[in-house]
Short mmCIF file of C-alpha atoms in Angstrom, two decimals:
data_model
loop_
_atom_site.label_atom_id
_atom_site.label_comp_id
_atom_site.label_asym_id
_atom_site.label_seq_id
_atom_site.Cartn_x
_atom_site.Cartn_y
_atom_site.Cartn_z
CA UNK A 300 139.05 139.52 156.71
CA UNK A 301 136.21 140.27 154.30
CA UNK A 302 136.63 138.22 151.09
CA UNK A 303 133.30 139.38 149.63
CA UNK A 304 134.85 141.22 146.69
CA UNK A 305 137.15 138.33 145.80
CA UNK A 306 134.34 135.78 145.97
CA UNK A 307 132.47 137.61 143.23
CA UNK A 308 134.79 135.70 140.87
CA UNK A 309 133.56 132.29 142.07
CA UNK A 310 131.56 131.81 138.88
CA UNK A 311 134.63 132.42 136.68
CA UNK A 312 135.92 128.83 137.05
CA UNK A 313 139.05 130.12 138.76
CA UNK A 314 140.76 128.04 141.44
CA UNK A 315 140.37 129.46 144.97
CA UNK A 316 142.97 128.59 147.62
CA UNK A 317 143.17 129.96 151.19
CA UNK A 318 145.89 130.44 153.79
CA UNK A 319 145.76 131.49 157.46
CA UNK A 320 149.32 132.43 158.46
CA UNK A 321 152.49 133.94 157.05
CA UNK A 322 154.02 130.49 156.44
CA UNK A 323 150.87 129.25 154.76
CA UNK A 324 150.70 132.42 152.67
CA UNK A 325 154.21 131.71 151.38
CA UNK A 326 153.46 128.05 150.68
CA UNK A 327 150.01 128.53 149.12
CA UNK A 328 151.33 131.32 146.90
CA UNK A 329 153.85 128.84 145.52
CA UNK A 330 151.16 126.16 145.10
CA UNK A 331 148.85 128.67 143.39
CA UNK A 332 151.59 129.62 140.91
CA UNK A 333 152.24 125.96 140.07
CA UNK A 334 148.52 125.18 139.63
CA UNK A 335 147.99 128.17 137.36
CA UNK A 336 150.81 127.09 135.04
CA UNK A 337 149.88 123.40 135.16
CA UNK A 338 146.16 123.77 134.45
CA UNK A 339 146.22 127.09 132.54
CA UNK A 340 143.59 128.59 134.87
CA UNK A 341 143.55 131.72 137.03
CA UNK A 342 144.10 131.10 140.75
CA UNK A 343 142.79 133.36 143.52
CA UNK A 344 144.72 133.19 146.79
CA UNK A 345 142.64 134.27 149.82
CA UNK A 346 144.90 135.50 152.63
CA UNK A 347 145.03 138.23 155.25
CA UNK A 348 148.16 140.13 154.29
CA UNK A 349 147.71 142.74 157.00
CA UNK A 350 147.56 140.12 159.73
CA UNK A 351 150.54 138.20 158.35
CA UNK A 352 152.60 141.38 158.23
CA UNK A 353 151.69 142.43 161.78
CA UNK A 354 152.37 139.11 163.54
CA UNK A 355 156.03 138.14 164.12
CA UNK A 356 156.62 134.67 162.71
CA UNK A 357 159.57 132.74 161.38
CA UNK A 358 158.93 131.73 157.77
CA UNK A 359 160.90 129.05 155.96
CA UNK A 360 161.47 130.53 152.55
CA UNK A 361 162.00 128.31 149.49
CA UNK A 362 165.20 128.92 147.62
CA UNK A 363 164.91 129.96 144.01
CA UNK A 364 166.29 126.65 142.74
CA UNK A 365 163.89 124.56 144.84
CA UNK A 366 161.01 126.80 143.84
CA UNK A 367 161.78 126.33 140.13
CA UNK A 368 162.23 122.57 140.54
CA UNK A 369 158.89 122.26 142.37
CA UNK A 370 156.91 124.23 139.79
CA UNK A 371 158.47 122.30 136.89
CA UNK A 372 157.63 118.97 138.59
CA UNK A 373 153.96 119.96 139.08
CA UNK A 374 153.59 121.26 135.55
CA UNK A 375 155.22 118.20 134.02
CA UNK A 376 153.11 115.74 136.02
CA UNK A 377 149.86 117.58 135.35
CA UNK A 378 150.40 118.09 131.64
CA UNK A 379 151.53 114.52 131.11
CA UNK A 380 148.29 113.26 132.64
CA UNK A 381 146.14 115.94 131.00
CA UNK A 382 145.06 116.98 134.47
CA UNK A 383 141.90 118.96 135.21
CA UNK A 384 142.18 121.95 137.58
CA UNK A 385 141.07 119.73 140.48
CA UNK A 386 143.71 117.13 139.62
CA UNK A 387 146.33 119.86 139.22
CA UNK A 388 145.56 121.12 142.73
CA UNK A 389 145.98 117.62 144.16
CA UNK A 390 149.24 117.15 142.22
CA UNK A 391 150.53 120.47 143.58
CA UNK A 392 149.69 119.45 147.16
CA UNK A 393 151.38 116.06 146.71
CA UNK A 394 154.52 117.49 145.09
CA UNK A 395 154.77 120.16 147.80
CA UNK A 396 154.94 117.52 150.54
CA UNK A 397 157.66 115.69 148.64
CA UNK A 398 159.66 118.85 147.98
CA UNK A 399 159.24 120.74 151.26
CA UNK A 400 157.84 118.24 153.79
CA UNK A 401 154.74 120.26 154.63
CA UNK A 402 151.32 118.74 154.04
CA UNK A 403 148.37 120.57 152.50
CA UNK A 404 144.97 119.18 151.48
CA UNK A 405 141.77 120.58 150.09
CA UNK A 406 140.21 120.05 153.55
CA UNK A 407 142.29 119.77 156.72
CA UNK A 408 140.66 118.41 159.87
CA UNK A 409 141.92 118.64 163.42
CA UNK A 410 140.18 117.96 166.70
CA UNK A 411 138.29 115.08 168.30
CA UNK A 412 137.96 111.86 166.31
CA UNK A 413 134.46 111.45 167.75
CA UNK A 414 133.36 115.06 167.30
CA UNK A 415 129.62 115.69 167.09
CA UNK A 416 130.07 119.35 166.10
CA UNK A 417 132.56 120.48 163.46
CA UNK A 418 133.42 124.13 162.83
CA UNK A 419 134.01 124.80 159.13
CA UNK A 420 135.86 127.87 157.90
CA UNK A 421 138.63 129.08 155.62
CA UNK A 422 141.62 131.38 155.73
CA UNK A 423 142.43 133.41 158.83
CA UNK A 424 139.15 132.45 160.56
CA UNK A 425 139.99 128.75 160.28
CA UNK A 426 143.40 129.34 161.86
CA UNK A 427 141.87 131.29 164.73
CA UNK A 428 139.25 128.57 165.28
CA UNK A 429 142.02 125.95 165.43
CA UNK A 430 143.73 128.02 168.11
CA UNK A 431 140.63 127.62 170.29
CA UNK A 432 140.62 123.82 170.13
CA UNK A 433 142.82 123.07 173.18
CA UNK A 434 140.33 124.87 175.45
CA UNK A 435 137.21 123.60 173.69
CA UNK A 436 138.26 119.94 173.70
CA UNK A 437 138.29 120.02 177.48
CA UNK A 438 134.53 120.72 177.44
CA UNK A 439 133.09 118.92 174.42
CA UNK A 440 133.86 116.76 171.40
CA UNK A 441 134.50 119.26 168.64
CA UNK A 442 136.67 119.62 165.57
CA UNK A 443 137.68 122.23 163.02
CA UNK A 444 137.65 121.61 159.27
CA UNK A 445 139.80 124.19 157.48
CA UNK A 446 138.88 124.65 153.84
CA UNK A 447 142.05 125.03 151.79
CA UNK A 448 140.52 124.71 148.31
CA UNK A 449 137.18 126.51 148.00
CA UNK A 450 137.25 125.92 144.22
CA UNK A 451 137.18 123.40 142.76
CA UNK A 452 135.04 121.99 145.53
CA UNK A 453 135.39 118.24 146.16
CA UNK A 454 132.22 116.87 147.72
CA UNK A 455 133.67 113.39 148.29
CA UNK A 456 136.82 114.69 149.98
CA UNK A 457 134.83 117.09 152.15
CA UNK A 458 132.61 114.29 153.43
CA UNK A 459 135.54 111.88 153.91
CA UNK A 460 137.30 114.34 156.24
CA UNK A 461 134.37 114.54 158.67
CA UNK A 462 134.25 112.18 161.67
CA UNK A 463 131.53 109.54 161.32
CA UNK A 464 130.01 110.87 164.55
CA UNK A 465 129.30 114.34 163.11
CA UNK A 466 125.81 115.64 163.87
CA UNK A 467 126.23 119.38 163.34
CA UNK A 468 128.29 121.64 161.10
CA UNK A 469 128.78 125.29 162.07
CA UNK A 470 130.11 127.43 159.22
CA UNK A 471 132.11 130.37 160.55
CA UNK A 472 131.51 133.05 157.94
CA UNK A 473 133.72 136.13 157.75
CA UNK A 474 131.94 138.04 155.01
CA UNK A 475 131.39 141.68 155.82
CA UNK A 476 128.64 142.18 153.23
CA UNK A 477 126.56 139.01 152.90
CA UNK A 478 123.06 140.53 152.78
CA UNK A 479 122.61 140.28 149.02
CA UNK A 480 123.67 136.66 148.56
CA UNK A 481 124.29 133.63 150.75
CA UNK A 482 127.80 132.76 151.90
CA UNK A 483 129.37 130.55 149.20
CA UNK A 484 131.06 128.38 151.84
CA UNK A 485 127.76 127.85 153.66
CA UNK A 486 126.12 126.94 150.33
CA UNK A 487 128.80 124.36 149.50
CA UNK A 488 128.79 122.85 152.98
CA UNK A 489 124.98 122.62 153.10
CA UNK A 490 124.66 120.90 149.74
CA UNK A 491 127.56 118.54 150.48
CA UNK A 492 126.00 117.52 153.78
CA UNK A 493 122.67 116.86 152.06
CA UNK A 494 123.97 115.01 149.02
CA UNK A 495 127.17 113.33 150.21
CA UNK A 496 126.50 112.37 153.83
CA UNK A 497 125.12 108.85 154.05
CA UNK A 498 124.51 108.66 157.80
CA UNK A 499 121.86 110.48 159.84
CA UNK A 500 121.04 114.00 158.57
CA UNK A 501 123.46 116.72 159.64
CA UNK A 502 122.29 120.11 160.87
CA UNK A 503 124.15 122.94 159.11
CA UNK A 504 124.28 126.40 160.69
CA UNK A 505 126.07 129.62 159.83
CA UNK A 506 127.69 132.01 162.32
CA UNK A 507 128.98 135.33 160.98
CA UNK A 508 132.15 136.32 162.86
CA UNK A 509 133.28 139.13 160.57
CA UNK A 510 135.34 141.75 162.38
CA UNK A 511 135.57 139.69 165.59
CA UNK A 512 138.75 139.70 167.65
CA UNK A 513 139.95 136.46 169.23
CA UNK A 514 137.86 136.85 172.38
CA UNK A 515 134.69 137.72 170.48
CA UNK A 516 135.33 134.75 168.17
CA UNK A 517 135.78 132.56 171.23
CA UNK A 518 132.43 133.73 172.62
CA UNK A 519 130.69 133.22 169.27
CA UNK A 520 132.05 129.68 168.94
CA UNK A 521 131.12 128.81 172.51
CA UNK A 522 127.61 130.13 171.92
CA UNK A 523 127.30 128.00 168.77
CA UNK A 524 128.44 124.95 170.77
CA UNK A 525 126.04 125.66 173.63
CA UNK A 526 128.89 126.24 176.11
CA UNK A 527 129.08 128.82 178.87
CA UNK A 528 130.66 132.09 177.83
CA UNK A 529 134.04 132.88 179.32
CA UNK A 530 133.86 135.40 182.17
CA UNK A 531 135.06 138.88 181.33
CA UNK A 532 137.98 140.38 183.23
CA UNK A 533 137.00 140.98 186.85
CA UNK A 534 134.04 138.56 186.72
CA UNK A 535 133.77 135.26 188.57
CA UNK A 536 135.85 132.58 186.88
CA UNK A 537 136.09 128.81 187.09
CA UNK A 538 138.89 129.06 189.65
CA UNK A 539 136.72 130.74 192.33
CA UNK A 540 134.46 129.17 194.91
CA UNK A 541 131.34 130.46 193.13
CA UNK A 542 129.07 127.86 191.57
CA UNK A 543 128.52 128.18 187.83
CA UNK A 544 125.07 127.31 186.49
CA UNK A 545 124.48 124.14 184.54
CA UNK A 546 124.97 124.57 180.75
CA UNK A 547 121.58 124.35 179.06
CA UNK A 548 120.11 125.58 175.80
CA UNK A 549 118.15 128.76 176.43
CA UNK A 550 114.48 128.24 175.40
CA UNK A 551 112.57 130.91 173.58
CA UNK A 552 110.37 132.95 175.89
CA UNK A 553 106.72 131.96 175.86
CA UNK A 554 104.17 134.54 174.83
CA UNK A 555 102.84 134.72 178.40
CA UNK A 556 106.29 134.95 180.02
CA UNK A 557 107.32 137.92 182.13
CA UNK A 558 109.58 139.17 179.33
CA UNK A 559 107.83 142.05 177.50
CA UNK A 560 106.39 140.92 174.19
CA UNK A 561 108.16 143.69 172.28
CA UNK A 562 111.49 142.42 173.62
CA UNK A 563 110.80 138.74 173.04
CA UNK A 564 112.01 136.79 170.03
CA UNK A 565 109.28 136.18 167.43
CA UNK A 566 108.54 132.59 166.48
CA UNK A 567 108.60 133.42 162.77
CA UNK A 568 111.93 133.69 160.94
CA UNK A 569 113.24 135.43 157.86
CA UNK A 570 114.13 132.97 155.10
CA UNK A 571 116.72 133.44 152.38
CA UNK A 572 116.23 132.63 148.71
CA UNK A 573 119.09 130.16 149.12
CA UNK A 574 117.15 128.25 151.80
CA UNK A 575 114.11 128.07 149.51
CA UNK A 576 116.30 126.79 146.66
CA UNK A 577 117.65 124.05 148.91
CA UNK A 578 114.14 122.89 149.80
CA UNK A 579 113.11 122.81 146.15
CA UNK A 580 116.27 121.03 144.95
CA UNK A 581 116.18 118.46 147.77
CA UNK A 582 112.46 117.95 148.54
CA UNK A 583 113.00 114.50 150.08
CA UNK A 584 115.58 115.77 152.57
CA UNK A 585 113.39 118.68 153.68
CA UNK A 586 109.98 116.98 153.22
CA UNK A 587 109.06 119.89 150.96
CA UNK A 588 105.47 120.17 149.79
CA UNK A 589 104.10 122.74 147.38
CA UNK A 590 100.56 123.09 148.71
CA UNK A 591 98.16 125.94 149.33
CA UNK A 592 97.33 124.90 152.89
CA UNK A 593 100.07 122.80 154.57
CA UNK A 594 98.66 120.22 156.93
CA UNK A 595 95.17 120.32 155.43
CA UNK A 596 93.44 118.37 152.66
CA UNK A 597 92.34 120.96 150.13
CA UNK A 598 91.00 120.89 146.57
CA UNK A 599 91.25 123.32 143.71
CA UNK A 600 87.83 123.43 142.03
CA UNK A 601 86.19 125.65 139.45
CA UNK A 602 82.89 127.50 139.72
CA UNK A 603 80.66 126.05 137.03
CA UNK A 604 77.48 128.01 137.82
CA UNK A 605 76.56 131.06 139.89
CA UNK A 606 73.18 132.82 139.93
CA UNK A 607 70.90 134.73 142.26
CA UNK A 608 67.88 132.82 143.49
CA UNK A 609 65.90 135.74 144.92
CA UNK A 610 64.47 138.62 142.87
CA UNK A 611 66.32 141.93 142.80
CA UNK A 612 63.48 143.52 144.77
CA UNK A 613 63.99 141.08 147.64
CA UNK A 614 66.08 142.48 150.49
CA UNK A 615 68.09 139.29 150.92
CA UNK A 616 70.54 138.07 148.28
CA UNK A 617 70.44 134.29 148.25
CA UNK A 618 72.52 132.81 145.47
CA UNK A 619 73.21 129.34 144.17
CA UNK A 620 76.77 128.30 143.38
CA UNK A 621 78.03 125.06 141.82
CA UNK A 622 81.61 123.77 141.95
CA UNK A 623 82.99 121.35 139.37
CA UNK A 624 84.88 118.66 141.35
CA UNK A 625 85.69 116.37 138.43
CA UNK A 626 89.34 115.32 138.41
CA UNK A 627 89.60 115.54 142.20
CA UNK A 628 89.00 112.90 144.86
CA UNK A 629 86.58 115.12 146.79
CA UNK A 630 83.69 113.06 148.14
CA UNK A 631 80.85 114.00 150.47
CA UNK A 632 77.71 112.68 152.10
CA UNK A 633 74.38 114.36 152.73
CA UNK A 634 74.72 116.61 155.77
CA UNK A 635 78.41 117.42 155.15
CA UNK A 636 79.65 120.99 155.02
CA UNK A 637 82.11 122.49 152.55
CA UNK A 638 84.85 124.72 153.94
CA UNK A 639 85.82 127.60 151.66
CA UNK A 640 89.00 129.59 152.24
CA UNK A 641 88.75 133.24 151.36
CA UNK A 642 91.63 135.61 150.78
CA UNK A 643 92.32 139.30 151.11
CA UNK A 644 92.32 141.63 148.12
CA UNK A 645 95.94 141.57 146.78
CA UNK A 646 95.78 145.23 145.77
CA UNK A 647 94.65 146.26 149.26
CA UNK A 648 97.46 144.19 150.75
CA UNK A 649 99.96 145.94 148.47
CA UNK A 650 98.60 149.32 149.57
CA UNK A 651 98.92 148.31 153.21
CA UNK A 652 102.53 147.12 152.75
CA UNK A 653 103.45 150.41 151.13
CA UNK A 654 101.69 152.41 153.83
CA UNK A 655 103.49 150.74 156.76
CA UNK A 656 106.80 150.13 154.96
CA UNK A 657 106.75 146.34 154.55
CA UNK A 658 108.73 144.56 151.83
CA UNK A 659 106.14 142.29 150.25
CA UNK A 660 108.78 140.10 148.59
CA UNK A 661 110.60 139.20 151.84
CA UNK A 662 110.35 135.46 152.58
CA UNK A 663 109.21 134.41 156.05
CA UNK A 664 108.90 130.94 157.61
CA UNK A 665 106.50 130.33 160.51
CA UNK A 666 104.83 127.41 162.26
CA UNK A 667 101.13 127.08 161.47
CA UNK A 668 99.03 124.10 162.58
CA UNK A 669 102.24 122.18 163.42
CA UNK A 670 103.49 122.73 159.87
CA UNK A 671 106.35 125.02 158.84
CA UNK A 672 105.11 127.31 156.10
CA UNK A 673 107.24 129.62 153.98
CA UNK A 674 105.59 132.49 152.15
CA UNK A 675 106.39 135.99 151.04
CA UNK A 676 105.17 138.81 153.26
CA UNK A 677 102.54 139.63 150.61
CA UNK A 678 101.36 136.02 150.50
CA UNK A 679 101.13 135.82 154.29
CA UNK A 680 98.92 138.91 154.34
CA UNK A 681 96.84 137.81 151.35
CA UNK A 682 96.28 134.11 151.94
CA UNK A 683 97.16 133.28 155.56
CA UNK A 684 96.63 136.21 157.96
CA UNK A 685 93.23 137.83 158.55
CA UNK A 686 94.61 141.35 158.04
CA UNK A 687 91.17 142.83 157.40
CA UNK A 688 89.48 140.88 160.16
CA UNK A 689 88.42 142.18 163.58
CA UNK A 690 91.14 141.99 166.26
CA UNK A 691 90.49 140.87 169.81
CA UNK A 692 91.36 142.79 172.96
CA UNK A 693 94.51 140.70 173.22
CA UNK A 694 95.80 142.28 170.01
CA UNK A 695 95.12 145.79 171.35
CA UNK A 696 97.10 144.93 174.50
CA UNK A 697 99.94 143.37 172.50
CA UNK A 698 100.10 146.36 170.14
CA UNK A 699 100.42 148.71 173.11
CA UNK A 700 103.75 147.09 174.01
CA UNK A 701 105.18 148.14 170.65
CA UNK A 702 103.93 151.74 170.75
CA UNK A 703 106.76 154.28 170.95
CA UNK A 704 104.28 157.06 171.69
CA UNK A 705 103.17 156.75 175.31
CA UNK A 706 99.80 158.39 174.56
CA UNK A 707 99.06 155.79 171.88
CA UNK A 708 100.18 152.99 174.19
CA UNK A 709 97.92 154.34 176.94
CA UNK A 710 94.95 154.58 174.53
CA UNK A 711 95.42 150.99 173.35
CA UNK A 712 95.60 149.71 176.92
CA UNK A 713 92.55 151.79 177.93
CA UNK A 714 90.48 150.18 175.16
CA UNK A 715 90.98 146.79 176.82
CA UNK A 716 89.64 147.98 180.18
CA UNK A 717 86.09 148.27 181.48
CA UNK A 718 86.30 152.04 181.12
CA UNK A 719 87.01 151.74 177.40
CA UNK A 720 84.52 148.94 176.69
CA UNK A 721 81.96 151.24 175.05
CA UNK A 722 84.44 152.54 172.49
CA UNK A 723 85.80 149.01 171.96
CA UNK A 724 82.28 147.76 171.17
CA UNK A 725 81.83 150.69 168.80
CA UNK A 726 85.02 149.69 167.00
CA UNK A 727 83.77 146.12 166.73
CA UNK A 728 80.47 147.35 165.26
CA UNK A 729 82.37 149.53 162.78
CA UNK A 730 84.50 146.50 161.82
CA UNK A 731 87.81 148.09 162.78
CA UNK A 732 90.44 145.73 161.36
CA UNK A 733 94.01 144.78 162.20
CA UNK A 734 95.12 146.97 159.28
CA UNK A 735 93.08 149.92 160.58
CA UNK A 736 94.72 149.71 164.00
CA UNK A 737 98.24 149.47 162.58
CA UNK A 738 97.62 152.56 160.48
CA UNK A 739 95.82 154.50 163.24
CA UNK A 740 98.49 153.88 165.88
CA UNK A 741 101.48 154.77 163.73
CA UNK A 742 104.07 154.56 166.50
CA UNK A 743 103.21 150.91 167.15
CA UNK A 744 105.29 149.09 164.57
CA UNK A 745 105.84 145.43 165.43
CA UNK A 746 108.21 143.69 163.03
CA UNK A 747 106.44 141.53 160.49
CA UNK A 748 107.85 138.49 162.30
CA UNK A 749 105.85 139.56 165.36
CA UNK A 750 102.78 140.31 163.25
CA UNK A 751 102.76 136.72 161.97
CA UNK A 752 102.38 135.63 165.59
CA UNK A 753 99.85 138.32 166.54
CA UNK A 754 97.38 138.47 163.63
CA UNK A 755 94.79 135.69 163.61
CA UNK A 756 94.89 133.27 160.67
CA UNK A 757 92.29 133.23 157.91
CA UNK A 758 89.84 130.46 158.77
CA UNK A 759 87.61 128.57 156.37
CA UNK A 760 83.94 129.43 156.22
CA UNK A 761 81.75 126.34 156.30
CA UNK A 762 78.57 126.02 154.22
CA UNK A 763 76.07 123.20 154.30
CA UNK A 764 76.14 121.28 151.03
CA UNK A 765 72.83 121.60 149.17
CA UNK A 766 73.24 118.71 146.74
CA UNK A 767 73.53 114.94 146.60
CA UNK A 768 76.61 113.27 145.13
CA UNK A 769 74.36 110.56 143.73
CA UNK A 770 72.17 113.07 141.91
CA UNK A 771 75.06 115.39 140.89
CA UNK A 772 78.28 113.36 140.64
CA UNK A 773 81.37 115.51 140.10
CA UNK A 774 79.67 118.58 141.50
CA UNK A 775 78.99 120.33 144.81
CA UNK A 776 76.14 122.84 145.21
CA UNK A 777 75.76 125.56 147.86
CA UNK A 778 72.98 127.99 148.71
CA UNK A 779 74.52 131.08 150.31
CA UNK A 780 72.98 134.17 151.89
CA UNK A 781 75.00 137.30 151.24
CA UNK A 782 75.24 139.55 154.30
#
């Protein structure tokens, strides 16, 4: 069931309760009514009415007199104590057990007491995940945490329901339209794991199972747990004499593997705004650093002097440049070189993005120099990737794998051969760039995630220092020949 529309009201301070079966729908509807009266707040009940109506199930209905008595008891207890919405929800759960003998909590755990992986979900999806437990427990230590009260969210109760052995949380999302904003449940679970969990850090993942039937859900859960998929009808099963392979995590294909590059998974990943917010809010947990060049010691300095040393009539432009290093801890000795990072023209990068249809604001995370870096597409192309540099033959060959037009693919491959060496050298002399190739061969459109892996990084240019720190403290001088 897609609750996207209902979850728009999450910021309204309404109480959100969920049910997963016809009996639960009956009970939670009664609890929601009592909470609304007791705390004077709106209550949203998330349930799959179509599923409840289509599945035959015996439901124990509350008589009118017992219903009235229960609601009056909750309202009286809550108002006497001046209960908050969260306290009213707990009072309603407690009174319901006393009145009807059925137990409900904000978070309901079932499964292994030593589970390392816990599936977290709400509503119908939680009920379907619980139905898988008998089979899953025979293969691994796993549990299911059903979220009954999405709002108000109790961080302490959420954490207390998890086994102390938990190492991974897999949020089973059932939102049909979650492109514009992160799943609220995933957000709550992630922050609770970061802030409330006192043991070793927990990995939190999200698996969207919207629209999945029970078998597809089973396969998705097994994939998330690293278990073998169940054989389809007619395939070899566990009861045959055939030997099943050992269960192992599938590694990403290497760049030189037999799998075609265009079909391989890129090493870079798209990153959501929510993920960036987490890293900024919890820098210690994520080891977040706001630096220009992760993994390198860099300095922001100002140019204090710049002038040409040779006359205008001279055919070589040799200029003198001085950098003000005061306020930094940059030190150097005679004979050292100063590395200067250049960058591409932002306006040219914008033009390129528009020309090839790239969204410059999209956030992308990739590994560079053993450091995970997150930048926008525009920032990657401006400050990190040598978009206007000269590509090697390897790039021509890689680009050919992405070409939809066979003639373009053949031309790119030909340029890497001995027969095409003359034209390749001509392209090098003409300074044909990565951008030029991507525009020229229009049918070759690697995703930007692949381009991050394929385009060479911008490297610093090193210049011999032409000053002495003893003679010019707080300053670095260079003599540079413009070519």
